[in-house]
């Protein structure tokens, strides 16, 4: 059973896990999705695997990622949403000097 760290009335927000490659393929294998996030417009199978690994690493390193979102009623992947870490040095007074 999938665990959700947050729920709304209809949606469950989860985290990407290594066993989620099939969900990742559903999302990042869809040209209508990747045309907005990929310079070539499509991800190869290897690109999808790397993207999944990147999301898991980002969560480990920074505690955020583009979280997978599921329909609670069916368990179907609805998409993803989330946060990206920024370069903290850009916002320190030392960087301005």
mmCIF file of N, CA and C in Angstrom:
data_model
loop_
_atom_site.group_PDB
_atom_site.id
_atom_site.type_symbol
_atom_site.label_atom_id
_atom_site.label_comp_id
_atom_site.label_asym_id
_atom_site.label_seq_id
_atom_site.Cartn_x
_atom_site.Cartn_y
_atom_site.Cartn_z
ATOM 1 N N UNK A 1 0.839 -1.178 0.000
ATOM 2 C CA UNK A 1 0.000 0.000 0.000
ATOM 3 C C UNK A 1 0.886 1.244 0.000
ATOM 4 N N UNK A 2 0.586 2.160 -0.861
ATOM 5 C CA UNK A 2 1.357 3.390 -0.988
ATOM 6 C C UNK A 2 1.095 4.300 0.209
ATOM 7 N N UNK A 3 2.163 4.926 0.699
ATOM 8 C CA UNK A 3 2.028 5.874 1.805
ATOM 9 C C UNK A 3 1.994 7.289 1.250
ATOM 10 N N UNK A 4 1.198 8.131 1.891
ATOM 11 C CA UNK A 4 1.083 9.539 1.504
ATOM 12 C C UNK A 4 1.478 10.410 2.684
ATOM 13 N N UNK A 5 2.303 11.420 2.419
ATOM 14 C CA UNK A 5 2.690 12.331 3.490
ATOM 15 C C UNK A 5 1.684 13.473 3.633
ATOM 16 N N UNK A 6 0.819 13.622 2.612
ATOM 17 C CA UNK A 6 -0.226 14.643 2.666
ATOM 18 C C UNK A 6 -1.377 14.182 1.782
ATOM 19 N N UNK A 7 -2.587 14.498 2.211
ATOM 20 C CA UNK A 7 -3.776 14.145 1.435
ATOM 21 C C UNK A 7 -4.713 15.339 1.348
ATOM 22 N N UNK A 8 -5.411 15.400 0.227
ATOM 23 C CA UNK A 8 -6.547 16.300 0.101
ATOM 24 C C UNK A 8 -7.774 15.404 0.004
ATOM 25 N N UNK A 9 -8.905 15.960 -0.307
ATOM 26 C CA UNK A 9 -10.110 15.146 -0.450
ATOM 27 C C UNK A 9 -9.943 14.088 -1.547
ATOM 28 N N UNK A 10 -9.237 14.445 -2.622
ATOM 29 C CA UNK A 10 -9.104 13.547 -3.782
ATOM 30 C C UNK A 10 -7.699 13.013 -4.034
ATOM 31 N N UNK A 11 -6.668 13.712 -3.559
ATOM 32 C CA UNK A 11 -5.297 13.412 -3.954
ATOM 33 C C UNK A 11 -4.423 12.986 -2.783
ATOM 34 N N UNK A 12 -3.456 12.119 -3.087
ATOM 35 C CA UNK A 12 -2.443 11.715 -2.123
ATOM 36 C C UNK A 12 -1.073 12.066 -2.655
ATOM 37 N N UNK A 13 -0.263 12.722 -1.827
ATOM 38 C CA UNK A 13 1.080 13.134 -2.196
ATOM 39 C C UNK A 13 2.073 12.158 -1.591
ATOM 40 N N UNK A 14 2.924 11.599 -2.424
ATOM 41 C CA UNK A 14 3.853 10.574 -1.990
ATOM 42 C C UNK A 14 5.276 11.013 -2.322
ATOM 43 N N UNK A 15 6.227 10.104 -2.199
ATOM 44 C CA UNK A 15 7.612 10.364 -2.595
ATOM 45 C C UNK A 15 8.033 9.305 -3.609
ATOM 46 N N UNK A 16 8.935 9.679 -4.480
ATOM 47 C CA UNK A 16 9.460 8.725 -5.454
ATOM 48 C C UNK A 16 10.343 7.712 -4.743
ATOM 49 N N UNK A 17 10.167 6.446 -5.091
ATOM 50 C CA UNK A 17 10.969 5.342 -4.570
ATOM 51 C C UNK A 17 11.579 4.583 -5.741
ATOM 52 N N UNK A 18 12.597 3.778 -5.474
ATOM 53 C CA UNK A 18 13.286 3.059 -6.556
ATOM 54 C C UNK A 18 12.359 2.111 -7.318
ATOM 55 N N UNK A 19 11.295 1.654 -6.679
ATOM 56 C CA UNK A 19 10.361 0.733 -7.337
ATOM 57 C C UNK A 19 9.317 1.452 -8.192
ATOM 58 N N UNK A 20 9.442 2.768 -8.347
ATOM 59 C CA UNK A 20 8.446 3.562 -9.065
ATOM 60 C C UNK A 20 8.761 3.793 -10.541
ATOM 61 N N UNK A 21 9.635 2.993 -11.119
ATOM 62 C CA UNK A 21 10.015 3.221 -12.509
ATOM 63 C C UNK A 21 8.811 3.168 -13.454
ATOM 64 N N UNK A 22 7.871 2.288 -13.218
ATOM 65 C CA UNK A 22 6.694 2.207 -14.099
ATOM 66 C C UNK A 22 5.848 3.482 -14.012
ATOM 67 N N UNK A 23 5.703 4.025 -12.801
ATOM 68 C CA UNK A 23 4.997 5.297 -12.659
ATOM 69 C C UNK A 23 5.775 6.418 -13.351
ATOM 70 N N UNK A 24 7.102 6.393 -13.190
ATOM 71 C CA UNK A 24 7.949 7.403 -13.837
ATOM 72 C C UNK A 24 7.807 7.338 -15.353
ATOM 73 N N UNK A 25 7.719 6.135 -15.894
ATOM 74 C CA UNK A 25 7.541 5.975 -17.347
ATOM 75 C C UNK A 25 6.189 6.526 -17.800
ATOM 76 N N UNK A 26 5.160 6.316 -16.978
ATOM 77 C CA UNK A 26 3.837 6.866 -17.316
ATOM 78 C C UNK A 26 3.874 8.381 -17.403
ATOM 79 N N UNK A 27 4.594 9.000 -16.479
ATOM 80 C CA UNK A 27 4.650 10.454 -16.424
ATOM 81 C C UNK A 27 5.648 11.018 -17.428
ATOM 82 N N UNK A 28 6.912 10.648 -17.298
ATOM 83 C CA UNK A 28 7.967 11.247 -18.117
ATOM 84 C C UNK A 28 8.133 10.576 -19.475
ATOM 85 N N UNK A 29 7.337 9.562 -19.732
ATOM 86 C CA UNK A 29 7.301 8.959 -21.054
ATOM 87 C C UNK A 29 6.205 9.554 -21.922
ATOM 88 N N UNK A 30 5.487 10.515 -21.377
ATOM 89 C CA UNK A 30 4.362 11.157 -22.057
ATOM 90 C C UNK A 30 4.821 12.460 -22.725
ATOM 91 N N UNK A 31 4.851 12.500 -24.061
ATOM 92 C CA UNK A 31 5.312 13.704 -24.771
ATOM 93 C C UNK A 31 4.542 14.973 -24.422
ATOM 94 N N UNK A 32 3.271 14.856 -24.059
ATOM 95 C CA UNK A 32 2.498 16.044 -23.677
ATOM 96 C C UNK A 32 2.978 16.617 -22.347
ATOM 97 N N UNK A 33 3.702 15.829 -21.569
ATOM 98 C CA UNK A 33 4.306 16.304 -20.330
ATOM 99 C C UNK A 33 5.727 16.798 -20.608
ATOM 100 N N UNK A 34 6.508 15.979 -21.271
ATOM 101 C CA UNK A 34 7.935 16.272 -21.419
ATOM 102 C C UNK A 34 8.229 17.418 -22.382
ATOM 103 N N UNK A 35 7.314 17.766 -23.224
ATOM 104 C CA UNK A 35 7.575 18.888 -24.133
ATOM 105 C C UNK A 35 7.772 20.190 -23.369
ATOM 106 N N UNK A 36 7.293 20.236 -22.133
ATOM 107 C CA UNK A 36 7.452 21.426 -21.303
ATOM 108 C C UNK A 36 8.716 21.404 -20.448
ATOM 109 N N UNK A 37 9.341 20.242 -20.297
ATOM 110 C CA UNK A 37 10.467 20.142 -19.363
ATOM 111 C C UNK A 37 11.734 19.564 -19.976
ATOM 112 N N UNK A 38 11.700 19.229 -21.249
ATOM 113 C CA UNK A 38 12.838 18.579 -21.888
ATOM 114 C C UNK A 38 13.166 19.308 -23.188
ATOM 115 N N UNK A 39 14.427 19.667 -23.376
ATOM 116 C CA UNK A 39 14.838 20.406 -24.573
ATOM 117 C C UNK A 39 14.486 19.661 -25.859
ATOM 118 N N UNK A 40 14.602 18.348 -25.846
ATOM 119 C CA UNK A 40 14.283 17.545 -27.034
ATOM 120 C C UNK A 40 12.799 17.231 -27.147
ATOM 121 N N UNK A 41 12.047 17.500 -26.091
ATOM 122 C CA UNK A 41 10.610 17.247 -26.106
ATOM 123 C C UNK A 41 10.200 15.870 -25.639
ATOM 124 N N UNK A 42 11.133 14.932 -25.597
ATOM 125 C CA UNK A 42 10.844 13.568 -25.132
ATOM 126 C C UNK A 42 12.028 13.048 -24.323
ATOM 127 N N UNK A 43 11.739 12.174 -23.394
ATOM 128 C CA UNK A 43 12.771 11.492 -22.619
ATOM 129 C C UNK A 43 12.933 10.074 -23.156
ATOM 130 N N UNK A 44 14.160 9.620 -23.239
ATOM 131 C CA UNK A 44 14.422 8.216 -23.560
ATOM 132 C C UNK A 44 14.177 7.393 -22.299
ATOM 133 N N UNK A 45 14.185 6.083 -22.439
ATOM 134 C CA UNK A 45 14.039 5.217 -21.269
ATOM 135 C C UNK A 45 15.123 5.482 -20.241
ATOM 136 N N UNK A 46 16.342 5.705 -20.711
ATOM 137 C CA UNK A 46 17.455 6.001 -19.803
ATOM 138 C C UNK A 46 17.262 7.370 -19.139
ATOM 139 N N UNK A 47 16.750 8.350 -19.888
ATOM 140 C CA UNK A 47 16.467 9.675 -19.313
ATOM 141 C C UNK A 47 15.448 9.572 -18.186
ATOM 142 N N UNK A 48 14.433 8.739 -18.372
ATOM 143 C CA UNK A 48 13.388 8.564 -17.353
ATOM 144 C C UNK A 48 13.988 7.957 -16.092
ATOM 145 N N UNK A 49 14.827 6.960 -16.265
ATOM 146 C CA UNK A 49 15.475 6.319 -15.117
ATOM 147 C C UNK A 49 16.346 7.332 -14.371
ATOM 148 N N UNK A 50 17.092 8.153 -15.114
ATOM 149 C CA UNK A 50 17.939 9.170 -14.487
ATOM 150 C C UNK A 50 17.103 10.228 -13.778
ATOM 151 N N UNK A 51 15.982 10.591 -14.360
ATOM 152 C CA UNK A 51 15.106 11.587 -13.735
ATOM 153 C C UNK A 51 14.569 11.067 -12.406
ATOM 154 N N UNK A 52 14.166 9.807 -12.380
ATOM 155 C CA UNK A 52 13.700 9.190 -11.139
ATOM 156 C C UNK A 52 14.811 9.210 -10.088
ATOM 157 N N UNK A 53 16.018 8.842 -10.497
ATOM 158 C CA UNK A 53 17.156 8.843 -9.570
ATOM 159 C C UNK A 53 17.439 10.250 -9.063
ATOM 160 N N UNK A 54 17.330 11.241 -9.948
ATOM 161 C CA UNK A 54 17.550 12.637 -9.560
ATOM 162 C C UNK A 54 16.531 13.075 -8.520
ATOM 163 N N UNK A 55 15.269 12.722 -8.729
ATOM 164 C CA UNK A 55 14.229 13.099 -7.765
ATOM 165 C C UNK A 55 14.492 12.475 -6.402
ATOM 166 N N UNK A 56 14.925 11.217 -6.384
ATOM 167 C CA UNK A 56 15.209 10.556 -5.109
ATOM 168 C C UNK A 56 16.423 11.187 -4.422
ATOM 169 N N UNK A 57 17.457 11.520 -5.201
ATOM 170 C CA UNK A 57 18.641 12.171 -4.648
ATOM 171 C C UNK A 57 18.316 13.566 -4.100
ATOM 172 N N UNK A 58 17.483 14.300 -4.821
ATOM 173 C CA UNK A 58 17.098 15.636 -4.373
ATOM 174 C C UNK A 58 16.371 15.560 -3.038
ATOM 175 N N UNK A 59 15.519 14.573 -2.890
ATOM 176 C CA UNK A 59 14.812 14.403 -1.604
ATOM 177 C C UNK A 59 15.792 14.066 -0.492
ATOM 178 N N UNK A 60 16.736 13.161 -0.774
ATOM 179 C CA UNK A 60 17.731 12.781 0.239
ATOM 180 C C UNK A 60 18.580 13.977 0.653
ATOM 181 N N UNK A 61 18.972 14.785 -0.320
ATOM 182 C CA UNK A 61 19.879 15.905 -0.059
ATOM 183 C C UNK A 61 19.191 17.137 0.515
ATOM 184 N N UNK A 62 17.985 17.433 0.038
ATOM 185 C CA UNK A 62 17.344 18.699 0.373
ATOM 186 C C UNK A 62 15.967 18.568 1.017
ATOM 187 N N UNK A 63 15.416 17.348 1.043
ATOM 188 C CA UNK A 63 14.108 17.142 1.658
ATOM 189 C C UNK A 63 12.929 17.537 0.790
ATOM 190 N N UNK A 64 13.189 17.875 -0.470
ATOM 191 C CA UNK A 64 12.118 18.224 -1.402
ATOM 192 C C UNK A 64 12.334 17.471 -2.704
ATOM 193 N N UNK A 65 11.298 17.424 -3.519
ATOM 194 C CA UNK A 65 11.362 16.830 -4.849
ATOM 195 C C UNK A 65 10.067 17.184 -5.560
ATOM 196 N N UNK A 66 9.962 16.801 -6.818
ATOM 197 C CA UNK A 66 8.673 16.867 -7.493
ATOM 198 C C UNK A 66 7.945 15.577 -7.115
ATOM 199 N N UNK A 67 7.060 15.684 -6.128
ATOM 200 C CA UNK A 67 6.404 14.515 -5.548
ATOM 201 C C UNK A 67 5.354 13.933 -6.485
ATOM 202 N N UNK A 68 5.275 12.606 -6.552
ATOM 203 C CA UNK A 68 4.194 11.989 -7.321
ATOM 204 C C UNK A 68 2.866 12.164 -6.596
ATOM 205 N N UNK A 69 1.832 12.450 -7.372
ATOM 206 C CA UNK A 69 0.491 12.704 -6.828
ATOM 207 C C UNK A 69 -0.458 11.655 -7.397
ATOM 208 N N UNK A 70 -1.241 11.052 -6.526
ATOM 209 C CA UNK A 70 -2.129 9.956 -6.918
ATOM 210 C C UNK A 70 -3.578 10.278 -6.580
ATOM 211 N N UNK A 71 -4.486 9.739 -7.389
ATOM 212 C CA UNK A 71 -5.908 9.803 -7.079
ATOM 213 C C UNK A 71 -6.178 8.802 -5.955
ATOM 214 N N UNK A 72 -6.713 9.255 -4.853
ATOM 215 C CA UNK A 72 -6.939 8.372 -3.705
ATOM 216 C C UNK A 72 -7.942 7.265 -4.021
ATOM 217 N N UNK A 73 -8.934 7.583 -4.783
ATOM 218 C CA UNK A 73 -9.996 6.609 -5.066
ATOM 219 C C UNK A 73 -9.486 5.404 -5.858
ATOM 220 N N UNK A 74 -8.565 5.638 -6.806
ATOM 221 C CA UNK A 74 -8.123 4.567 -7.696
ATOM 222 C C UNK A 74 -6.650 4.194 -7.560
ATOM 223 N N UNK A 75 -5.852 5.074 -6.950
ATOM 224 C CA UNK A 75 -4.411 4.841 -6.886
ATOM 225 C C UNK A 75 -3.687 5.218 -8.164
ATOM 226 N N UNK A 76 -4.436 5.786 -9.115
ATOM 227 C CA UNK A 76 -3.858 6.176 -10.399
ATOM 228 C C UNK A 76 -2.949 7.399 -10.230
ATOM 229 N N UNK A 77 -1.809 7.387 -10.943
ATOM 230 C CA UNK A 77 -0.904 8.530 -10.936
ATOM 231 C C UNK A 77 -1.580 9.696 -11.643
ATOM 232 N N UNK A 78 -1.689 10.825 -10.937
ATOM 233 C CA UNK A 78 -2.322 12.008 -11.519
ATOM 234 C C UNK A 78 -1.287 12.967 -12.095
ATOM 235 N N UNK A 79 -0.058 12.892 -11.601
ATOM 236 C CA UNK A 79 1.000 13.780 -12.058
ATOM 237 C C UNK A 79 2.009 13.983 -10.954
ATOM 238 N N UNK A 80 2.683 15.117 -10.978
ATOM 239 C CA UNK A 80 3.616 15.431 -9.910
ATOM 240 C C UNK A 80 3.641 16.938 -9.687
ATOM 241 N N UNK A 81 4.069 17.318 -8.523
ATOM 242 C CA UNK A 81 4.251 18.732 -8.195
ATOM 243 C C UNK A 81 5.259 18.798 -7.064
ATOM 244 N N UNK A 82 5.868 19.939 -6.899
ATOM 245 C CA UNK A 82 6.811 20.023 -5.802
ATOM 246 C C UNK A 82 7.704 21.231 -5.860
ATOM 247 N N UNK A 83 8.853 21.070 -5.251
ATOM 248 C CA UNK A 83 9.807 22.152 -5.089
ATOM 249 C C UNK A 83 11.174 21.736 -5.597
ATOM 250 N N UNK A 84 11.961 22.723 -5.980
ATOM 251 C CA UNK A 84 13.344 22.541 -6.377
ATOM 252 C C UNK A 84 14.208 23.370 -5.436
ATOM 253 N N UNK A 85 15.313 22.838 -4.951
ATOM 254 C CA UNK A 85 16.190 23.649 -4.103
ATOM 255 C C UNK A 85 16.881 24.731 -4.932
ATOM 256 N N UNK A 86 17.116 25.882 -4.307
ATOM 257 C CA UNK A 86 17.865 26.966 -4.938
ATOM 258 C C UNK A 86 19.274 26.969 -4.402
ATOM 259 N N UNK A 87 20.174 27.604 -5.107
ATOM 260 C CA UNK A 87 21.544 27.770 -4.661
ATOM 261 C C UNK A 87 21.542 28.799 -3.533
ATOM 262 N N UNK A 88 21.693 28.328 -2.320
ATOM 263 C CA UNK A 88 21.604 29.205 -1.158
ATOM 264 C C UNK A 88 22.667 30.298 -1.179
ATOM 265 N N UNK A 89 23.818 30.051 -1.795
ATOM 266 C CA UNK A 89 24.877 31.056 -1.840
ATOM 267 C C UNK A 89 24.461 32.305 -2.603
ATOM 268 N N UNK A 90 23.519 32.171 -3.497
ATOM 269 C CA UNK A 90 23.064 33.339 -4.250
ATOM 270 C C UNK A 90 22.382 34.362 -3.355
ATOM 271 N N UNK A 91 21.910 33.927 -2.201
ATOM 272 C CA UNK A 91 21.129 34.800 -1.337
ATOM 273 C C UNK A 91 21.833 35.175 -0.044
ATOM 274 N N UNK A 92 23.136 34.916 0.056
ATOM 275 C CA UNK A 92 23.867 35.285 1.259
ATOM 276 C C UNK A 92 24.584 36.608 1.038
ATOM 277 N N UNK A 93 24.900 37.290 2.116
ATOM 278 C CA UNK A 93 25.602 38.565 1.991
ATOM 279 C C UNK A 93 27.011 38.356 1.455
ATOM 280 N N UNK A 94 27.630 37.198 1.710
ATOM 281 C CA UNK A 94 28.972 36.926 1.194
ATOM 282 C C UNK A 94 28.997 36.874 -0.319
ATOM 283 N N UNK A 95 27.936 36.392 -0.916
ATOM 284 C CA UNK A 95 27.880 36.291 -2.379
ATOM 285 C C UNK A 95 27.792 37.656 -3.025
ATOM 286 N N UNK A 96 27.264 38.638 -2.309
ATOM 287 C CA UNK A 96 27.111 39.978 -2.858
ATOM 288 C C UNK A 96 28.432 40.752 -2.854
ATOM 289 N N UNK A 97 29.385 40.338 -2.015
ATOM 290 C CA UNK A 97 30.671 41.040 -1.924
ATOM 291 C C UNK A 97 31.581 40.768 -3.093
#
